[in-house]
mmCIF file of C-alpha atoms in Angstrom:
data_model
loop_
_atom_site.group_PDB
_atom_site.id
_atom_site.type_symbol
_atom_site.label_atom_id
_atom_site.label_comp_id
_atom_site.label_asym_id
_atom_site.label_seq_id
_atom_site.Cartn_x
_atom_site.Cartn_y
_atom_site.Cartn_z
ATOM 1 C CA UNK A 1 -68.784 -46.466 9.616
ATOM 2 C CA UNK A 2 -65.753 -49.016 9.148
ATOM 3 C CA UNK A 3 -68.381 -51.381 8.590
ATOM 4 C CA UNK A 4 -70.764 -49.773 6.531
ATOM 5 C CA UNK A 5 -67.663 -48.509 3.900
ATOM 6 C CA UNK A 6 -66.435 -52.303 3.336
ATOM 7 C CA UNK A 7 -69.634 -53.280 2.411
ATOM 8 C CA UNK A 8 -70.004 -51.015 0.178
ATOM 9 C CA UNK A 9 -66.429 -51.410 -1.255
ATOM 10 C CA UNK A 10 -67.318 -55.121 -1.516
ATOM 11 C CA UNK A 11 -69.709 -54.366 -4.126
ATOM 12 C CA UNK A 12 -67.425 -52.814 -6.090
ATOM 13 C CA UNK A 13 -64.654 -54.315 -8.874
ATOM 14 C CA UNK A 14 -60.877 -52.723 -8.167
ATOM 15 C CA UNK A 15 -59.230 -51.136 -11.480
ATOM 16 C CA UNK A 16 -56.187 -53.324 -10.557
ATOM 17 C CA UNK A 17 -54.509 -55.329 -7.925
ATOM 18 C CA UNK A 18 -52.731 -52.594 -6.893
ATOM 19 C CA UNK A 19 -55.843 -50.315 -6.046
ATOM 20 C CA UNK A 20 -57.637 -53.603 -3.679
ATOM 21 C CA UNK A 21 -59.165 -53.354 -0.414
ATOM 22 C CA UNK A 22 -55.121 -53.647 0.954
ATOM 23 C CA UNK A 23 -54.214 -50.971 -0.685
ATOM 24 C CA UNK A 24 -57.286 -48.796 0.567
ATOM 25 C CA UNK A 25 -56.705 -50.439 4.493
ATOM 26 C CA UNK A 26 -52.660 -48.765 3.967
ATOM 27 C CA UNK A 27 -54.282 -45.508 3.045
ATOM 28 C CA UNK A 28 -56.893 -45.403 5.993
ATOM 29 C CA UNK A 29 -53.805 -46.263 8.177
ATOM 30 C CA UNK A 30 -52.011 -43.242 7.073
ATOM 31 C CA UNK A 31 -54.935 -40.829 7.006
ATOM 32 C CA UNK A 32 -55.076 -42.183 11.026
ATOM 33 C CA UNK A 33 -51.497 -41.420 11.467
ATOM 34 C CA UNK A 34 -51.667 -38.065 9.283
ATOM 35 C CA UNK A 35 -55.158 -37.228 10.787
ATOM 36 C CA UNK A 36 -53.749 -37.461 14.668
ATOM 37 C CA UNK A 37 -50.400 -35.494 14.030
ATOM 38 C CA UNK A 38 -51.808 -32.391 11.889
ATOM 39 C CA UNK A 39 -55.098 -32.694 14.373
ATOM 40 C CA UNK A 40 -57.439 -32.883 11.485
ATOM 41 C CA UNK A 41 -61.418 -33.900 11.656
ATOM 42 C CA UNK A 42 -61.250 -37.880 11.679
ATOM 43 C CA UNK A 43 -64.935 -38.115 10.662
ATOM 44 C CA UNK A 44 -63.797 -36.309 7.206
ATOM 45 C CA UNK A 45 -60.771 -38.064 6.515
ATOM 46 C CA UNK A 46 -61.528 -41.864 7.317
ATOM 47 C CA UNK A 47 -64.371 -41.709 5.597
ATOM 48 C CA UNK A 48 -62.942 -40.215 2.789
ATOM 49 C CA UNK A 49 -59.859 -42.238 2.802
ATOM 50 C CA UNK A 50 -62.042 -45.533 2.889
ATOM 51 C CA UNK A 51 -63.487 -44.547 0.081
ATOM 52 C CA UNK A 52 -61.162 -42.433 -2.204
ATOM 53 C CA UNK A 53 -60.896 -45.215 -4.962
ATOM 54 C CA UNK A 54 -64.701 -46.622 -4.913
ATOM 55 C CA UNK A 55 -65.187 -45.980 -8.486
ATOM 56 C CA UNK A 56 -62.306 -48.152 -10.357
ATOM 57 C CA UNK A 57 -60.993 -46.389 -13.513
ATOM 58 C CA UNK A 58 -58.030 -48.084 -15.550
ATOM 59 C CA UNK A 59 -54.756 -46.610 -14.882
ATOM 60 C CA UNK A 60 -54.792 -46.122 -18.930
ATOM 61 C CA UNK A 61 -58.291 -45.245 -19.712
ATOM 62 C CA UNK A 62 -58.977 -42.016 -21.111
ATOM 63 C CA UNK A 63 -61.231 -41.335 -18.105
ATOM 64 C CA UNK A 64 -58.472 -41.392 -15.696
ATOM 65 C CA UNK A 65 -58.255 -37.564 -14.480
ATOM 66 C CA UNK A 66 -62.041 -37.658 -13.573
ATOM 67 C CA UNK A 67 -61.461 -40.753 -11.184
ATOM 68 C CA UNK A 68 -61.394 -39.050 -7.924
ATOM 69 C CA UNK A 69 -64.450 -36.799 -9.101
ATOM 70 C CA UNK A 70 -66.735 -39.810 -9.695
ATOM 71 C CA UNK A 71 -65.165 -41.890 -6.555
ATOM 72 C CA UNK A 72 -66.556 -38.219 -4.639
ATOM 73 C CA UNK A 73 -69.800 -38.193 -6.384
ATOM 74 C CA UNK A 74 -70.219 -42.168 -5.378
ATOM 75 C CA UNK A 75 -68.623 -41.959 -1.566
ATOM 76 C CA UNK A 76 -71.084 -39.163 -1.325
ATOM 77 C CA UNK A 77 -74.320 -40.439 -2.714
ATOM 78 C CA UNK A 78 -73.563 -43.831 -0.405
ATOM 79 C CA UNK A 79 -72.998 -41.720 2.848
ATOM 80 C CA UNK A 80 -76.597 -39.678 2.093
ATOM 81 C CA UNK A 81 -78.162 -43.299 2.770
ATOM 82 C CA UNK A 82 -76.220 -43.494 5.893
ATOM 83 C CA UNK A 83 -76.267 -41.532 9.213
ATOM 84 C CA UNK A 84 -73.581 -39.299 8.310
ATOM 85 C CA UNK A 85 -74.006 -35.436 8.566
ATOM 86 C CA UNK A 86 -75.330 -34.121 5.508
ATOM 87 C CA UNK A 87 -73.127 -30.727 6.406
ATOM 88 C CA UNK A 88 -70.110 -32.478 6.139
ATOM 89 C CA UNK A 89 -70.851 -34.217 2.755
ATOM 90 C CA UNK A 90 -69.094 -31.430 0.552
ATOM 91 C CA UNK A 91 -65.734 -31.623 2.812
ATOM 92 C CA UNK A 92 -65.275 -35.746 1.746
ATOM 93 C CA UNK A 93 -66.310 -34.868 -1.865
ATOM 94 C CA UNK A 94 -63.563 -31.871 -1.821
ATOM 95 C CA UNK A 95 -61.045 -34.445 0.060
ATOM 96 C CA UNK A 96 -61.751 -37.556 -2.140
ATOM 97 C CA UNK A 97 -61.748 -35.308 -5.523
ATOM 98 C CA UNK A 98 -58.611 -33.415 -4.219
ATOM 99 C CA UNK A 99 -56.400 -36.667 -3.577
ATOM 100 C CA UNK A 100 -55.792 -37.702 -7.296
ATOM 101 C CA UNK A 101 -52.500 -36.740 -8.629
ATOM 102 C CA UNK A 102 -54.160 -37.070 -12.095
ATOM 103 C CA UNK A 103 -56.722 -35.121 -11.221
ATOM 104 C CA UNK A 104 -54.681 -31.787 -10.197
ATOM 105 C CA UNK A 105 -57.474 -31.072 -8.000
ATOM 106 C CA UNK A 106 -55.517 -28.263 -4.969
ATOM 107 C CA UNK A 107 -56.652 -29.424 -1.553
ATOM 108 C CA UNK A 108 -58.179 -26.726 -0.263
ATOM 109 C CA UNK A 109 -58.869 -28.007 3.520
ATOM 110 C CA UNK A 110 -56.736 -29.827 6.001
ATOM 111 C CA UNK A 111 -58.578 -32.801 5.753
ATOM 112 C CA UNK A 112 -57.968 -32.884 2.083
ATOM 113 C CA UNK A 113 -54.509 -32.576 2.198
ATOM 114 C CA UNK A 114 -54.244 -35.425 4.607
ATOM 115 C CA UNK A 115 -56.112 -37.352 2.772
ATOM 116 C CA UNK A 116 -54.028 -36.557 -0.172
ATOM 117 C CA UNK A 117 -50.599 -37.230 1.573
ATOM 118 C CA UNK A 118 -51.584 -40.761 2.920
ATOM 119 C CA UNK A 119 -52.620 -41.877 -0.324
ATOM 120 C CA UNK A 120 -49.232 -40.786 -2.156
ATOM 121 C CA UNK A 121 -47.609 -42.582 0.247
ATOM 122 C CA UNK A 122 -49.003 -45.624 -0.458
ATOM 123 C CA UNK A 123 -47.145 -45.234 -3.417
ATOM 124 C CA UNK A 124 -43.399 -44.894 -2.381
ATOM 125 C CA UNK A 125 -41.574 -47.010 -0.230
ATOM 126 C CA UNK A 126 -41.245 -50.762 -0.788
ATOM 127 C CA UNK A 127 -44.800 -50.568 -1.140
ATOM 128 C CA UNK A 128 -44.617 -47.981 -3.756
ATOM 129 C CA UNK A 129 -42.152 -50.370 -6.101
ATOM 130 C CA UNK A 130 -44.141 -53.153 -5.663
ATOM 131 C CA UNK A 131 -47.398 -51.786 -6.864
ATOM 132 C CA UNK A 132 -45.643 -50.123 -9.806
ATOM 133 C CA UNK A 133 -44.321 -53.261 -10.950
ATOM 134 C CA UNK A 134 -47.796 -54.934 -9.983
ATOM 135 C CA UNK A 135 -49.601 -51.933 -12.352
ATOM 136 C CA UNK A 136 -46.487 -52.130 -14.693
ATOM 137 C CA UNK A 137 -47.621 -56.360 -15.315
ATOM 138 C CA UNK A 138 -50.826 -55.770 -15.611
ATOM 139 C CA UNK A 139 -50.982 -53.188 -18.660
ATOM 140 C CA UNK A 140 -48.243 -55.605 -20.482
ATOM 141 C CA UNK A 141 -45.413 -53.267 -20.362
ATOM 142 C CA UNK A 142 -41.883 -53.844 -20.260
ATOM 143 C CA UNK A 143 -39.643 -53.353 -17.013
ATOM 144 C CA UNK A 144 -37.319 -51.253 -18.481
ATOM 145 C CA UNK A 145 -35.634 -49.412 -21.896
ATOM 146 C CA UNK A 146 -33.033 -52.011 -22.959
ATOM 147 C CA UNK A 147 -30.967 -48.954 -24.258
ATOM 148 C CA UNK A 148 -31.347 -46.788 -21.362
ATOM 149 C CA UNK A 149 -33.090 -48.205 -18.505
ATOM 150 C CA UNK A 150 -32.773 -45.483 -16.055
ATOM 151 C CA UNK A 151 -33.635 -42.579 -18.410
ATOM 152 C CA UNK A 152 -30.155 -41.267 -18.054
ATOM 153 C CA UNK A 153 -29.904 -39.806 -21.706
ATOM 154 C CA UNK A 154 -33.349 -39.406 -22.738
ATOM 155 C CA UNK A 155 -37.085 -38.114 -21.293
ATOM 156 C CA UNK A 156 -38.949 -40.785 -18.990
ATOM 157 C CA UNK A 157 -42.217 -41.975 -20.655
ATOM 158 C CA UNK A 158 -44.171 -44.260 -18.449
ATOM 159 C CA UNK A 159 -46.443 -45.472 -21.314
ATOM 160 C CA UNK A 160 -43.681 -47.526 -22.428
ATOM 161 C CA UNK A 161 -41.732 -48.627 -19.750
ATOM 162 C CA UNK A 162 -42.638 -49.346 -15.423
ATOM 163 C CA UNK A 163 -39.311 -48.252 -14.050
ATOM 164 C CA UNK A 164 -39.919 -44.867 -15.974
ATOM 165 C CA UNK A 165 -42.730 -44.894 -13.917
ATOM 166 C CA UNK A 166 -40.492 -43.544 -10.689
ATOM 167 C CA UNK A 167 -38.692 -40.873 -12.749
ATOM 168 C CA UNK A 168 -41.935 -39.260 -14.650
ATOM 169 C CA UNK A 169 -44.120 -39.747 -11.534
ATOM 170 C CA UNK A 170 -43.380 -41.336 -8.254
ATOM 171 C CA UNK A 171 -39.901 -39.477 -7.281
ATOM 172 C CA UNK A 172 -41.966 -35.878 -7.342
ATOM 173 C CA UNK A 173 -44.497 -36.833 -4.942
ATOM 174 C CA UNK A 174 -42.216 -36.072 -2.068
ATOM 175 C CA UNK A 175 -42.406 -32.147 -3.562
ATOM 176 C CA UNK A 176 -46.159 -32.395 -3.666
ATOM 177 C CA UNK A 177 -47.115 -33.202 -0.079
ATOM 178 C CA UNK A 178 -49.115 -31.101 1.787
ATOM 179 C CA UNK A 179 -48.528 -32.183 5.521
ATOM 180 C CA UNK A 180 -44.855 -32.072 7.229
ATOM 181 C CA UNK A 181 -45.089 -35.315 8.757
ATOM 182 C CA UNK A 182 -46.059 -36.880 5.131
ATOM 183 C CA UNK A 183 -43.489 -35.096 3.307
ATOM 184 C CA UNK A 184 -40.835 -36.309 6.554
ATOM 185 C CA UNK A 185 -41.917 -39.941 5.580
ATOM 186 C CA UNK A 186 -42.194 -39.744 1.429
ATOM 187 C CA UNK A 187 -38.435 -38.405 1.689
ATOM 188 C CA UNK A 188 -37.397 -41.506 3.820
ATOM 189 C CA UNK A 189 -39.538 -44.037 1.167
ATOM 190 C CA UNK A 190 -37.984 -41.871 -2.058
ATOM 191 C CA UNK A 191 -34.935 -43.015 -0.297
ATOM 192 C CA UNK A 192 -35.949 -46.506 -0.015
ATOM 193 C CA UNK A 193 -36.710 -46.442 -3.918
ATOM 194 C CA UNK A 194 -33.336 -45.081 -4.749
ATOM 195 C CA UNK A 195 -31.564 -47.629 -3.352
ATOM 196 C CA UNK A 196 -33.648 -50.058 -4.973
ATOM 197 C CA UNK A 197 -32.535 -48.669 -8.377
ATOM 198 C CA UNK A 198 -29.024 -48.400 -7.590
ATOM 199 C CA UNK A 199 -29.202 -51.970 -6.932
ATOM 200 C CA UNK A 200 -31.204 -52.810 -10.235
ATOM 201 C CA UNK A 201 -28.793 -50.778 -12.125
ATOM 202 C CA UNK A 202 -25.334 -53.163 -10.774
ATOM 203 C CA UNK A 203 -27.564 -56.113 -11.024
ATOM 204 C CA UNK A 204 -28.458 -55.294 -15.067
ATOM 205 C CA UNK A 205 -25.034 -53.933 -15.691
#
């Protein structure tokens, strides 16, 4: 199946260097971890974590929120040509539609939700910053608000600026995870994050 799924990704363009074939190997790596703790069905999760972002929308395209829906559709219609059960088609749809943050899709199984947690924490930690500054690059905008860098006085709006990116997004994912062992591990990269902007903030000072 690992073999199958990265041929398959191969034929397929990422949205950004932050959603490449790395950033999809991290994710099956924490579904594994996630999967073997909360003793949820590996043969729904890997698969759907190998393929959770085979359909590449732009973080700033309109079309955004129905990423995850048309990543399910895809993952789904390339596992029919494949030996995979057709019975368990519907649970990697429901886990790979579930797992956007965007998409405010509620997991509804186990598998989803583990799917869901791996992939958010792909995007805290010193992982997390570095793919938020990666994203940050790539649509042109600026690090931070000259004025107010750390949103201390006014509203975060990561349209604007990256590091308002951690503040409107990235530091309430550790609220949103469905799993105990992925919320134990967001906390401790959250962590990770705020120290990184403590530092920023003497460095810019």
């Amino acid at each position: 199946m690992q073999r199958a799924c990265l041929e398959f990704l191969g034929t397929m363009t990422p949205a950004d260097a932050a959603h490449d074939l790395s950033h999809v190997k991290r994710v099956v790596k924490n579904c594994a971890y996630l999967t073997d703790i909360e003793d949820a069905n590996a043969f729904i999760t890997v698969p759907a974590a190998w393929l959770h972002d085979c359909v590449a929308v732009a973080k700033d395209s309109p079309q955004r929120a129905l990423g995850s829906r048309l990543a399910a559709a895809a993952a789904v219609d390339f596992l029919s040509g494949t030996h995979y059960p057709a019975e368990q088609l519907p649970d990697v749809y429901h886990a790979i539609e579930a797992h956007s943050y965007s998409a405010d899709i509620k997991p509804r199984s186990l598998e989803a939700k583990v799917v869901q947690d791996a992939d958010r924490l792909d995007s805290l930690g010193a992982i997390g910053i570095a793919r938020c500054l990666l994203v940050g690059g790539h649509l042109r905008r600026p690090l931070f608000d000259l004025e107010d860098p750390f949103c201390d006085q006014r509203e975060p709006d990561d349209s604007l600026y990256t590091i308002d990116h951690f503040y409107a997004k990235l530091f309430k994912l550790p609220a949103t995870m469905q799993t105990a062992a992925g919320r134990e591990e967001a906390h401790r990269r959250a962590e990770l994050m705020q120290e990184y902007l403590e530092n920023l903030r003497s460095e810019i000072a």
